[in-house]
PDB file of C-alpha atoms in Angstrom:
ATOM      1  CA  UNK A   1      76.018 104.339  88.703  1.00 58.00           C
ATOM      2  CA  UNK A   2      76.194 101.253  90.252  1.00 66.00           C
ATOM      3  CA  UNK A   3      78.923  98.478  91.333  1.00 68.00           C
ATOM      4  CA  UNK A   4      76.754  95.239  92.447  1.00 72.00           C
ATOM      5  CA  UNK A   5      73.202  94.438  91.804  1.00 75.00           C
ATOM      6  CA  UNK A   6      71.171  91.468  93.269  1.00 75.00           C
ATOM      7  CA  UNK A   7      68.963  90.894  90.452  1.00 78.00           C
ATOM      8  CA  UNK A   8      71.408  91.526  87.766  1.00 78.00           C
ATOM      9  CA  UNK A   9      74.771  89.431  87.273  1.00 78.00           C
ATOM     10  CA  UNK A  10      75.824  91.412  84.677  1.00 77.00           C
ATOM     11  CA  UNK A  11      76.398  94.433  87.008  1.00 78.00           C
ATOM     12  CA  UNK A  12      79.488  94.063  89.062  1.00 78.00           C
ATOM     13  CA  UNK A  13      81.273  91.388  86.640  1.00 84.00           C
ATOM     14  CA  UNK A  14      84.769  92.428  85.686  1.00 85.00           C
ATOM     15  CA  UNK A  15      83.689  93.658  82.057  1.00 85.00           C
ATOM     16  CA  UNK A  16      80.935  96.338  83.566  1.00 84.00           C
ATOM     17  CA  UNK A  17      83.066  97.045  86.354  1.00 86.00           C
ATOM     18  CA  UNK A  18      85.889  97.774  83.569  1.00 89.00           C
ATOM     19  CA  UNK A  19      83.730  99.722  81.135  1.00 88.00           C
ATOM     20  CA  UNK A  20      82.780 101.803  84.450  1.00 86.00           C
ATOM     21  CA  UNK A  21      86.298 102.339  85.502  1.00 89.00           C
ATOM     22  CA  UNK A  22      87.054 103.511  81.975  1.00 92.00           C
ATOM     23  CA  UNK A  23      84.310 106.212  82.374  1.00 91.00           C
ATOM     24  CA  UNK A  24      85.571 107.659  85.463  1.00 89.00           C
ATOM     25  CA  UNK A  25      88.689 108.157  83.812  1.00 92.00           C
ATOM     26  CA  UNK A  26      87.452 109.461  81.254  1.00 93.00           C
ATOM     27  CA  UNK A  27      85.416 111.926  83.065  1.00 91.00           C
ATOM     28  CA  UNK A  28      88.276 112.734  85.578  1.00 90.00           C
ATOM     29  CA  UNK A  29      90.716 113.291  83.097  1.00 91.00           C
ATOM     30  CA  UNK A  30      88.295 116.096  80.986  1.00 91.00           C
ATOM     31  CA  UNK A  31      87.777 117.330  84.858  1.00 90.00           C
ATOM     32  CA  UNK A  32      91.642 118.086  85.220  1.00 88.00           C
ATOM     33  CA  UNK A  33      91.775 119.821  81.676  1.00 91.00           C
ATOM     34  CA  UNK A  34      89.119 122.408  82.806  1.00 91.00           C
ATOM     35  CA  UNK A  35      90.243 122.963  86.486  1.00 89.00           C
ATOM     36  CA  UNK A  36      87.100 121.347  87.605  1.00 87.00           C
ATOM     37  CA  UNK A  37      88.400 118.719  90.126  1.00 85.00           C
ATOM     38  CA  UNK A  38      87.239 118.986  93.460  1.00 82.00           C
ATOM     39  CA  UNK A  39      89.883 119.735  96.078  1.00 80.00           C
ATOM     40  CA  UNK A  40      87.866 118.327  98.895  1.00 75.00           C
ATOM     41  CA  UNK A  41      86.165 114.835  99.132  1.00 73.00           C
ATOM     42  CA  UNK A  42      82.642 114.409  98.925  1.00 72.00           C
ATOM     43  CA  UNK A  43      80.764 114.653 102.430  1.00 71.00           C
ATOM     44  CA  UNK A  44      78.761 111.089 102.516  1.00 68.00           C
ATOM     45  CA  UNK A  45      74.976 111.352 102.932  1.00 64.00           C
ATOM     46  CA  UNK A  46      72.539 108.641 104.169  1.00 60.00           C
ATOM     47  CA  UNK A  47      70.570 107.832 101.796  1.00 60.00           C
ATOM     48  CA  UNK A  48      66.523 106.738 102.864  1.00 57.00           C
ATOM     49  CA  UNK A  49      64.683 104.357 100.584  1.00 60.00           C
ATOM     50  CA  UNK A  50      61.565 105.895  99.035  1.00 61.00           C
ATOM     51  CA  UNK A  51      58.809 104.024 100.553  1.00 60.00           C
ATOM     52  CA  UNK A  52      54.967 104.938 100.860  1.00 60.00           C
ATOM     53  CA  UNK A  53      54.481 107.183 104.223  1.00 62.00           C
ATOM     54  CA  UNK A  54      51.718 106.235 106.223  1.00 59.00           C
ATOM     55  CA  UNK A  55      49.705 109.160 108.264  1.00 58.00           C
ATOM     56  CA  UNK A  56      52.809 111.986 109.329  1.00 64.00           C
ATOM     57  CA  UNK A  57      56.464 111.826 110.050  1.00 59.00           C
ATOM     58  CA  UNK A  58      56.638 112.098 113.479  1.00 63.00           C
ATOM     59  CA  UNK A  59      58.939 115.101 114.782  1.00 62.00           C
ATOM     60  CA  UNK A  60      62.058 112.409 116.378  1.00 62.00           C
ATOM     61  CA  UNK A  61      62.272 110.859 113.206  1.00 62.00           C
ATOM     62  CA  UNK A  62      62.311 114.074 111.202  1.00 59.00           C
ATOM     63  CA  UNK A  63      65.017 115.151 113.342  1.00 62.00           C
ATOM     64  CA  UNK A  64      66.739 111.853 112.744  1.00 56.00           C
ATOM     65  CA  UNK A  65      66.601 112.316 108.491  1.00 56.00           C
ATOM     66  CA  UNK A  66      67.725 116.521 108.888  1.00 56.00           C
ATOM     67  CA  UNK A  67      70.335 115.081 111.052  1.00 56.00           C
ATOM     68  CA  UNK A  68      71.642 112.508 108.270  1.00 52.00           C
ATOM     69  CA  UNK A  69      72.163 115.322 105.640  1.00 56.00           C
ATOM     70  CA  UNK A  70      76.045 116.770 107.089  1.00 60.00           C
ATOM     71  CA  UNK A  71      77.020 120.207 106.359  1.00 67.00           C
ATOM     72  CA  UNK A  72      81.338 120.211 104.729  1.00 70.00           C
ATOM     73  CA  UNK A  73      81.918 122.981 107.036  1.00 73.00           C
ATOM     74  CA  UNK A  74      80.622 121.401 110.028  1.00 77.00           C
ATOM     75  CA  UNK A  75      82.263 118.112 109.310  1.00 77.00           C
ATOM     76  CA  UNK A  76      85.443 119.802 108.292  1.00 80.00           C
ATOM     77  CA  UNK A  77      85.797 121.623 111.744  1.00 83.00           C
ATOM     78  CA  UNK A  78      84.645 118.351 114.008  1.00 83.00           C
ATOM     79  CA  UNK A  79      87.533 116.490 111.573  1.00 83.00           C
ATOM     80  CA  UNK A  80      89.798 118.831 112.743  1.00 83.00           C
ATOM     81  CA  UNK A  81      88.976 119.234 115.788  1.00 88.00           C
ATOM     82  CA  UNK A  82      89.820 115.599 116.522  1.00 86.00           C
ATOM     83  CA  UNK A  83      92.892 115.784 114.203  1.00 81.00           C
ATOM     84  CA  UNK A  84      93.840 117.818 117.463  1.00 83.00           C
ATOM     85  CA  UNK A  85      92.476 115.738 120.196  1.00 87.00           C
ATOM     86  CA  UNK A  86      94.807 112.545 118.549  1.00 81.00           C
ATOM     87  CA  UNK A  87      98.035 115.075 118.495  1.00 75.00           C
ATOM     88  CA  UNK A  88      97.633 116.161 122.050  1.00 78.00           C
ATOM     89  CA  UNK A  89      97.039 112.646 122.863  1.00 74.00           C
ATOM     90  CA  UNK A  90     100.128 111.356 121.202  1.00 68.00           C
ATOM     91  CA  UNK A  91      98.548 109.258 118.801  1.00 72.00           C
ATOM     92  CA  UNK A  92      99.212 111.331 115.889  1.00 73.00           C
ATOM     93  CA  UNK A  93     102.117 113.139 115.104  1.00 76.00           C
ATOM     94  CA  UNK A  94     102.051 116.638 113.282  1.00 80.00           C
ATOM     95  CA  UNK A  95     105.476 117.265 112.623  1.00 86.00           C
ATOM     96  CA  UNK A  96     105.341 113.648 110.630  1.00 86.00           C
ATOM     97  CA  UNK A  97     102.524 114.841 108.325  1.00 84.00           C
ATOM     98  CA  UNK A  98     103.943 117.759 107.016  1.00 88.00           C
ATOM     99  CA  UNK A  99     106.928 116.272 105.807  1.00 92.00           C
ATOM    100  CA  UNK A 100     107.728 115.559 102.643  1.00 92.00           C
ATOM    101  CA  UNK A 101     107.420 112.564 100.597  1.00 91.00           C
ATOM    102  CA  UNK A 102     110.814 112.324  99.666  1.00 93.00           C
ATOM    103  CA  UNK A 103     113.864 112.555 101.636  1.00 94.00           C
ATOM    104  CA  UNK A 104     115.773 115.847 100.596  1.00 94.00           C
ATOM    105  CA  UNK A 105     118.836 115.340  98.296  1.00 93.00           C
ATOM    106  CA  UNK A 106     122.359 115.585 100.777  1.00 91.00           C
ATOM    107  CA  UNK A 107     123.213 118.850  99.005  1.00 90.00           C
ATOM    108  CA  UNK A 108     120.297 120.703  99.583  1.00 93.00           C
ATOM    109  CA  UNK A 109     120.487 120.095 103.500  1.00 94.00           C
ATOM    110  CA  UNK A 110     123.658 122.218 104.941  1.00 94.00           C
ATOM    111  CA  UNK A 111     122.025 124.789 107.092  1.00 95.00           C
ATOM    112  CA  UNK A 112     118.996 123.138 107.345  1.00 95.00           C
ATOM    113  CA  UNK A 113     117.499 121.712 110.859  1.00 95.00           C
ATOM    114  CA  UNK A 114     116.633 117.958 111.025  1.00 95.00           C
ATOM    115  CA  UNK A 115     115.042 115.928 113.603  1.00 94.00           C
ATOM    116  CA  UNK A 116     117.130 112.757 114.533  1.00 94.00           C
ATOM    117  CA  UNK A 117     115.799 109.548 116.321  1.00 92.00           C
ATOM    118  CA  UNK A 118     117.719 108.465 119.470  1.00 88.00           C
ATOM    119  CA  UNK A 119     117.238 105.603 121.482  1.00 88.00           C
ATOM    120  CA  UNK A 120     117.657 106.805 125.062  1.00 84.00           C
ATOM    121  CA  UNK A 121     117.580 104.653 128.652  1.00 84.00           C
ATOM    122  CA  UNK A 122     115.258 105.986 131.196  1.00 82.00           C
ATOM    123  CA  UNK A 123     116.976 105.881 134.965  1.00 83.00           C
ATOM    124  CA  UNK A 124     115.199 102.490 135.120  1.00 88.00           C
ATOM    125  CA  UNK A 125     116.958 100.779 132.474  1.00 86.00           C
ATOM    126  CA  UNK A 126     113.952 100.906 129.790  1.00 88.00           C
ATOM    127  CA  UNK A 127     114.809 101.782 125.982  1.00 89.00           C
ATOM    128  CA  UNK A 128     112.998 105.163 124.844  1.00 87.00           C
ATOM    129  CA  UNK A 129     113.049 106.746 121.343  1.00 89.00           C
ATOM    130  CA  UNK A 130     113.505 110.339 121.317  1.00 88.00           C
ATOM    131  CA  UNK A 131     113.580 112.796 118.248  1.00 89.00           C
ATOM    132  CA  UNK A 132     116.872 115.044 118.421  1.00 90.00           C
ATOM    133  CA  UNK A 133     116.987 118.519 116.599  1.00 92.00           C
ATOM    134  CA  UNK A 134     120.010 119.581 114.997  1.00 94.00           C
ATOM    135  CA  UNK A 135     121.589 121.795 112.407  1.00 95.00           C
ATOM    136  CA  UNK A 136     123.449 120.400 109.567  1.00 95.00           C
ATOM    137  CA  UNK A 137     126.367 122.379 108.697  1.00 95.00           C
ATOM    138  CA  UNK A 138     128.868 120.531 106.384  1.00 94.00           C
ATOM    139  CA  UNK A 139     128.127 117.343 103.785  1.00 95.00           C
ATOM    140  CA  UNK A 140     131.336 114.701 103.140  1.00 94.00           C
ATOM    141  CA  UNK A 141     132.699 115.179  99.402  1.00 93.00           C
ATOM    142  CA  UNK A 142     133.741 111.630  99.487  1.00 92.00           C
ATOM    143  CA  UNK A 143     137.188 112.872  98.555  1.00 93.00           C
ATOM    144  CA  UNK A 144     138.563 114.759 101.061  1.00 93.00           C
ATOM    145  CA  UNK A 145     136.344 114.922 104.426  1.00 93.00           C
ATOM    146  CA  UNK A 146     137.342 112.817 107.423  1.00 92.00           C
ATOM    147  CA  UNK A 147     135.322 112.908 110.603  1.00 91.00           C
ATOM    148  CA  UNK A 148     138.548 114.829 112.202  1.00 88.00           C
ATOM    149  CA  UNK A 149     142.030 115.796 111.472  1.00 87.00           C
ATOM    150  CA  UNK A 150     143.461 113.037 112.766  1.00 90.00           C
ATOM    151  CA  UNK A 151     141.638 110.448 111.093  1.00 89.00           C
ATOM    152  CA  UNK A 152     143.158 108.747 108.162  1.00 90.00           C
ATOM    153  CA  UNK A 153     139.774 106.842 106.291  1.00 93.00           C
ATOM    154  CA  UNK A 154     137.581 109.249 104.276  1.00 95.00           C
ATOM    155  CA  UNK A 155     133.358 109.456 104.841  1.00 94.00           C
ATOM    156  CA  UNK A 156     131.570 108.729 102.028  1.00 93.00           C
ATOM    157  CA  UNK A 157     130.056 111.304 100.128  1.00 93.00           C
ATOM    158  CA  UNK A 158     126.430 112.457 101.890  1.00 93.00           C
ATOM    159  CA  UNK A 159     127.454 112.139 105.665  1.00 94.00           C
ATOM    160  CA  UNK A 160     126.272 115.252 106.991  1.00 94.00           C
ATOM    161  CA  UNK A 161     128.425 117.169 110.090  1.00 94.00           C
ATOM    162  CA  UNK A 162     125.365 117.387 112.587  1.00 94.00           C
ATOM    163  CA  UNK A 163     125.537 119.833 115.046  1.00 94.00           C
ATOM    164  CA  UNK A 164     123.117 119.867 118.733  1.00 91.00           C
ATOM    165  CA  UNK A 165     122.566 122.005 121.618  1.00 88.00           C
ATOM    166  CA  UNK A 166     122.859 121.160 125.419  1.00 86.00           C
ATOM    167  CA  UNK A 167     120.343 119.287 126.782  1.00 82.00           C
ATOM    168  CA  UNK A 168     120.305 120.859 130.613  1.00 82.00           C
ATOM    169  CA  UNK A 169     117.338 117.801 131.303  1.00 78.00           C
ATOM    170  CA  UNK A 170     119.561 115.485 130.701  1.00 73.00           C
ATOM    171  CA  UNK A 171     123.054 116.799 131.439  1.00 78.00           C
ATOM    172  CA  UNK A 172     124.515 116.391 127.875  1.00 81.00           C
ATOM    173  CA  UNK A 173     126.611 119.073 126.356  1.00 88.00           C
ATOM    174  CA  UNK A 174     126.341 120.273 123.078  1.00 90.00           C
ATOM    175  CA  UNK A 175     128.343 118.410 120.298  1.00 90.00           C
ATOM    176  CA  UNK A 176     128.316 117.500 116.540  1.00 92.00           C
ATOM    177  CA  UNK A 177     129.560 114.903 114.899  1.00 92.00           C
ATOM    178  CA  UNK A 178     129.280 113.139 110.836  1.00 94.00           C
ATOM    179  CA  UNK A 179     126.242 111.227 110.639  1.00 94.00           C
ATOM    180  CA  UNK A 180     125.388 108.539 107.773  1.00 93.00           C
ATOM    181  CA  UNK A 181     121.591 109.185 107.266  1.00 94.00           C
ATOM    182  CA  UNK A 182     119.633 106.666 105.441  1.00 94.00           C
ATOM    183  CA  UNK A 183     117.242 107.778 102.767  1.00 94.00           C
ATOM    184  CA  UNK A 184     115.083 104.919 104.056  1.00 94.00           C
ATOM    185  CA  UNK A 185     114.368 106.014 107.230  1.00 95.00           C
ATOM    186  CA  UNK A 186     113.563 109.166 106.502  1.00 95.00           C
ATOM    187  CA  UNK A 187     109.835 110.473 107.978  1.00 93.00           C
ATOM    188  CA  UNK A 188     109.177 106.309 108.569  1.00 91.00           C
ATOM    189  CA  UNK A 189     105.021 106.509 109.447  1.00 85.00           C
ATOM    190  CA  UNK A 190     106.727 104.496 112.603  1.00 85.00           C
ATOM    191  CA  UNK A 191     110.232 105.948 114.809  1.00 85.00           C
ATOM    192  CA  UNK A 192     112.321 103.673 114.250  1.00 90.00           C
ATOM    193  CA  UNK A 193     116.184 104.129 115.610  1.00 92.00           C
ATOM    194  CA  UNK A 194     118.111 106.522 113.508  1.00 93.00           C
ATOM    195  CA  UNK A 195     115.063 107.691 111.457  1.00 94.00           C
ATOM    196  CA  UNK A 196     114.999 111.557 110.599  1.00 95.00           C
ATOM    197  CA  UNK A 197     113.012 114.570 109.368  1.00 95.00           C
ATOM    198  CA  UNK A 198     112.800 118.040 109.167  1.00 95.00           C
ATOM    199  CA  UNK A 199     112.625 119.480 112.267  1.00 93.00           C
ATOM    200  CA  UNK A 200     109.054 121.538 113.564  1.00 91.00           C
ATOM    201  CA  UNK A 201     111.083 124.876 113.018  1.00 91.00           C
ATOM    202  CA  UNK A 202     112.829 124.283 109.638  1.00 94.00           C
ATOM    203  CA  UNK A 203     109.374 122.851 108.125  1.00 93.00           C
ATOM    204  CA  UNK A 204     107.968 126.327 109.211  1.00 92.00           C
ATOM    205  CA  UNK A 205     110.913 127.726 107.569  1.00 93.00           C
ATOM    206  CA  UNK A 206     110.215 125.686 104.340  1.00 92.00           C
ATOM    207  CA  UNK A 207     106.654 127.027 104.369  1.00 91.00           C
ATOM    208  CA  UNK A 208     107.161 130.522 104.167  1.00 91.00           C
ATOM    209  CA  UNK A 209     110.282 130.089 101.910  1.00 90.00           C
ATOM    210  CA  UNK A 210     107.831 128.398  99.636  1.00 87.00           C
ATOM    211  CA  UNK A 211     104.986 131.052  99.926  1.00 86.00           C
ATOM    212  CA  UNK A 212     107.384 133.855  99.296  1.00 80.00           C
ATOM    213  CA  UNK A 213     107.626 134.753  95.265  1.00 74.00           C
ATOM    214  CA  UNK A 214     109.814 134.489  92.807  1.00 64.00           C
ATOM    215  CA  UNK A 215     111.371 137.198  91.487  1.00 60.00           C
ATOM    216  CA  UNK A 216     109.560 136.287  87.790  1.00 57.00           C
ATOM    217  CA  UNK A 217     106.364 136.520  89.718  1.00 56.00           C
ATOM    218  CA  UNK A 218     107.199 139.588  91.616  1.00 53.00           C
ATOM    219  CA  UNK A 219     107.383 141.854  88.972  1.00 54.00           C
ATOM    220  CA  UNK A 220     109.127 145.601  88.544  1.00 48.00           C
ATOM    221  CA  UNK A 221     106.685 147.062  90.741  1.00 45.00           C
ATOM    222  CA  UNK A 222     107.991 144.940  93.676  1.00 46.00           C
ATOM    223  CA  UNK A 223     111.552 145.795  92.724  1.00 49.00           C
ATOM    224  CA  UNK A 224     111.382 148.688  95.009  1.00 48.00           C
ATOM    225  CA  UNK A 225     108.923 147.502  97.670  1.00 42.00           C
ATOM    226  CA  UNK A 226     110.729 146.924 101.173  1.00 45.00           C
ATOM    227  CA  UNK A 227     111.246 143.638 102.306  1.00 47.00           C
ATOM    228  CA  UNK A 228     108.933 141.752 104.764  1.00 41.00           C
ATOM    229  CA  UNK A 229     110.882 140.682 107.909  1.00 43.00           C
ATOM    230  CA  UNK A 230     111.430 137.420 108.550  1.00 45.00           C
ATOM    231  CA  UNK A 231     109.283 135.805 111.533  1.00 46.00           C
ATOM    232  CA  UNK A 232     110.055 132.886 111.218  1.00 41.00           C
ATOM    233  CA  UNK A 233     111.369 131.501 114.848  1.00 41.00           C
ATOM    234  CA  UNK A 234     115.111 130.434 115.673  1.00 37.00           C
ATOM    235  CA  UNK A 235     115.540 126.770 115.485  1.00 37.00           C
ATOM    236  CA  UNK A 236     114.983 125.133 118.804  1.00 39.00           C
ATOM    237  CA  UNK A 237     115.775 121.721 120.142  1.00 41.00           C
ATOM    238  CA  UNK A 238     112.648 119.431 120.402  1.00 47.00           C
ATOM    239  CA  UNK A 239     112.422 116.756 121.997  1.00 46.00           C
ATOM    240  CA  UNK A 240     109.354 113.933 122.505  1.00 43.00           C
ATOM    241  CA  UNK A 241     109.094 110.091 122.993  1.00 39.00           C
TER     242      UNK A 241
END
């Protein structure tokens, strides 16, 4: 297979590059039918040009060419172990991968915990984004739901009734209050005032509602099996810049 070639104009013109691309396709597509598409990308290997040796290989440069053949496990575990290195550091965020692609639909939030991005103001006057955890408890019909008793205009239908704990390092209470989330700041690859997410806690809580089968799957001879208690931690408030 190849994409350009020096000596040949043919290779690399749109009409070989589209017969190629047509190939793939091809080949991908009978790939997916049989379960035989690989879950992993390809390690890349170096690649030496066969040229005529001259006496022996001396022993630093056959260290060199083992060294340019890389291992998938090996790589796999340095990738991840700098994957860790650039969350510790701040410079990538973990909770933001694991979210979904989509923002959730209003209706299936009540109960769950979101994250919620505040601007705060450090003692010295500077502007600081902070995520917020809270629970959401209550979505606006549109109809009836006002943000209290007293209030005579309605919320429109998907404000959610956010609820948050006490924040002792900062001396705020806890509270709720109706919030009008955007779906287009939801899990934005940049905070961004007023962006949210799925908190660290409710995404765990996602996970193992997700691994946990069906009852179709489960079968009659789980019927009578006990249940497996639930570990999954309380919701916490989380807070980082």
């Amino acid at each position: 297979m190849r994409w350009s070639s020096l000596t040949d104009e043919a290779v690399g013109s749109v009409a070989s590059l589209t017969i190629l691309l047509k190939d793939i396709l091809i080949y991908e597509a009978k790939c997916r039918d049989t379960n035989d598409l690989p879950t992993e990308a390809a390690v890349p290997q170096q690649r030496f040009r066969k040229m005529k040796e001259l006496g022996n290989m001396a022993a630093d440069a056959a260290a060199i060419r083992g060294k340019s053949v890389f291992d998938e496990s090996e790589l796999l575990g340095k990738a991840e172990a700098e994957r860790q290195r650039r969350i510790a550091a701040g410079i990538s965020d973990d909770v933001e991968d694991n979210q979904p692609a989509e923002a959730p639909a209003w209706s299936e939030l009540v109960g769950r915990c979101i994250e919620v991005c505040w601007p705060y103001y450090t003692p010295d006057g500077k502007r600081q984004l902070i995520w917020t955890e809270g629970k959401v408890t209550e979505i606006a019909d549109g109809i009836t739901t006002k943000r209290t008793a007293a209030s005579r205009a309605i919320l429109p239908a998907g404000a959610v009734y956010w609820e948050w704990e006490a924040d002792k390092e900062r001396n705020e209470v806890a509270g709720a209050d109706f919030l009008i989330l955007n779906p287009g700041k939801w899990s934005p690859a940049r905070a961004v005032a007023n962006a949210w997410r799925y908190s660290p806690s409710e995404l765990r809580r996602l996970a193992a509602e997700k691994a946990k089968p069906s009852s179709s799957e489960s079968g009659a001879a789980r019927r009578d099996a006990p249940e497996a208690p639930d570990d999954v931690p309380a919701p916490q408030r989380r807070r980082h810049s």
